[in-house]
Amino acid sequence: MHPFNQRIQSALAARQSQGLYRSRTCLERQDCQVLATGSLSQASSPHHAKRCLNFSSNDYLGLAQSPALVEAWQQGLTLYGAGSGASPLVTGYQPAHHRLEKQLADWLGYDRALLFSSGFGANQALLFTLLQKGDLLIQDKLNHASLMEAGMLSEATMRRFAHNDTDALAQLLAKQTNVTSAETVKMVVTEGVFSMDGDCAPLSAMQALCHAHQSLLAVDDAHGCGVLGDEGRGSCDQAGIRPDILVVTFGKAFGLQGAAILCNEDLAEYLVQFARHYIYSTAIPPAQAHALSQACNMIQQQHWRREKLQELGHILAEALDPAVELVATDTPIKPVLVGDSQRAVAMSEQLRDRGIWVSAIRPPTVPVNSSRLRITLTANHEPSDIRQLANAINEVFHAQ
């Protein structure tokens, strides 16, 4: 056997023996339900399909299935065609992109917004482009993989602080201030809402520390924008701050796909000139930008979606057995801590047998011994759906 093939097979076998093997499942989605037709690695037939209530979607506001948003995308296709045809600096930057960027900047309170095809790409562009050798990057230990990978691969020195621990951040900033020069760029990066725990960063205290130590603050608010704050402006608005740099993504509450970096005028122009992820990537389709403008309007105007999420969260907390370790959050992300990876997978499969789709999240996505069921609520769920979920969790919890 070729050494390369042996390496691949050994890695796959190790992942399987550790209970960490991941499999894709082909799903047909209808509102807050999914129709599972089997693993893509195995043959499946229609009579094996199972309909489940979906509690694993990041479509928090339920916009992805909204007729108004679907119509907006169809209208965009009629106006602009299917694709942008080029990168933004060639011929890919079109009126729909310009309007969306201005709309985002006005809504979220920044000079400029710059569109990217994914949140992963936006985060990587941000850190790779802005940080140079000798600069200092300080990250929360639970930041998204896109931020961690970019930090490790950038020329800057990266340090991490314990999750949401402002004392640890203060000590790290004070220590590093003593060993850096006046020319050193310092940047603290955090998520606004953490995707696996559903908790919010202490943004007000973090901004105060950054100001005291002349450090930039960048916030990835992928899971907060649309859900929190006045008119859905996000976790920073809720905390009463405006960070130097804000990243928002469109694959969660916006119901679509893509991302934007919000910042001042000079920084936006710097990214246009030097960010390879922006310069050498095809621009998002203008039809999508047109639909995203509609999503922005719906987020700002349809307050009932956020109010319903709060109501559903209260119902879940009341209906679950007190023995179930539900993490209390102010967001639609409601983790149930399990600990053992294999037990989390077993519970997820038993819930699926009961018509409930909840994903088991295991290492390396989360720390060892902190595997969980990651429940996400959407505005399309009804109170009866939540009670059905809670009853099923109570059953499988006590069956273990």
mmCIF file of C-alpha atoms in Angstrom, residues 45-46 48-49 66 100 123 134 138 144 178 223 228 230 236 239 241 260 273-274 299 314 333 336 339 363:
data_model
loop_
_atom_site.group_PDB
_atom_site.id
_atom_site.type_symbol
_atom_site.label_atom_id
_atom_site.label_comp_id
_atom_site.label_asym_id
_atom_site.label_seq_id
_atom_site.Cartn_x
_atom_site.Cartn_y
_atom_site.Cartn_z
ATOM 1 C CA SER A 45 -34.182 4.781 -1.077
ATOM 2 C CA PRO A 46 -37.266 6.977 -0.691
ATOM 3 C CA HIS A 48 -36.233 4.915 4.125
ATOM 4 C CA ALA A 49 -36.782 8.687 4.299
ATOM 5 C CA SER A 66 -39.720 33.114 3.727
ATOM 6 C CA LEU A 100 -26.234 46.420 0.098
ATOM 7 C CA ASN A 123 -12.174 36.417 8.928
ATOM 8 C CA GLY A 134 5.843 41.923 15.127
ATOM 9 C CA ILE A 138 -5.055 38.176 21.187
ATOM 10 C CA HIS A 144 -14.162 30.097 15.464
ATOM 11 C CA ASN A 178 5.567 45.970 28.388
ATOM 12 C CA HIS A 223 -24.520 34.474 15.503
ATOM 13 C CA LEU A 228 -29.802 40.657 19.372
ATOM 14 C CA ASP A 230 -32.133 47.198 18.664
ATOM 15 C CA CYS A 236 -22.340 44.951 20.050
ATOM 16 C CA ALA A 239 -23.657 45.824 24.809
ATOM 17 C CA ILE A 241 -20.379 49.492 21.989
ATOM 18 C CA ALA A 260 -19.314 41.588 5.336
ATOM 19 C CA GLN A 273 -6.054 47.059 -2.149
ATOM 20 C CA PHE A 274 -4.411 44.215 -0.224
ATOM 21 C CA ILE A 299 -34.614 41.887 10.187
ATOM 22 C CA HIS A 314 -38.667 30.105 27.978
ATOM 23 C CA ILE A 333 -28.485 28.471 20.700
ATOM 24 C CA VAL A 336 -27.540 20.455 26.389
ATOM 25 C CA GLY A 339 -19.876 15.152 28.176
ATOM 26 C CA PRO A 363 -14.283 17.307 19.783
#
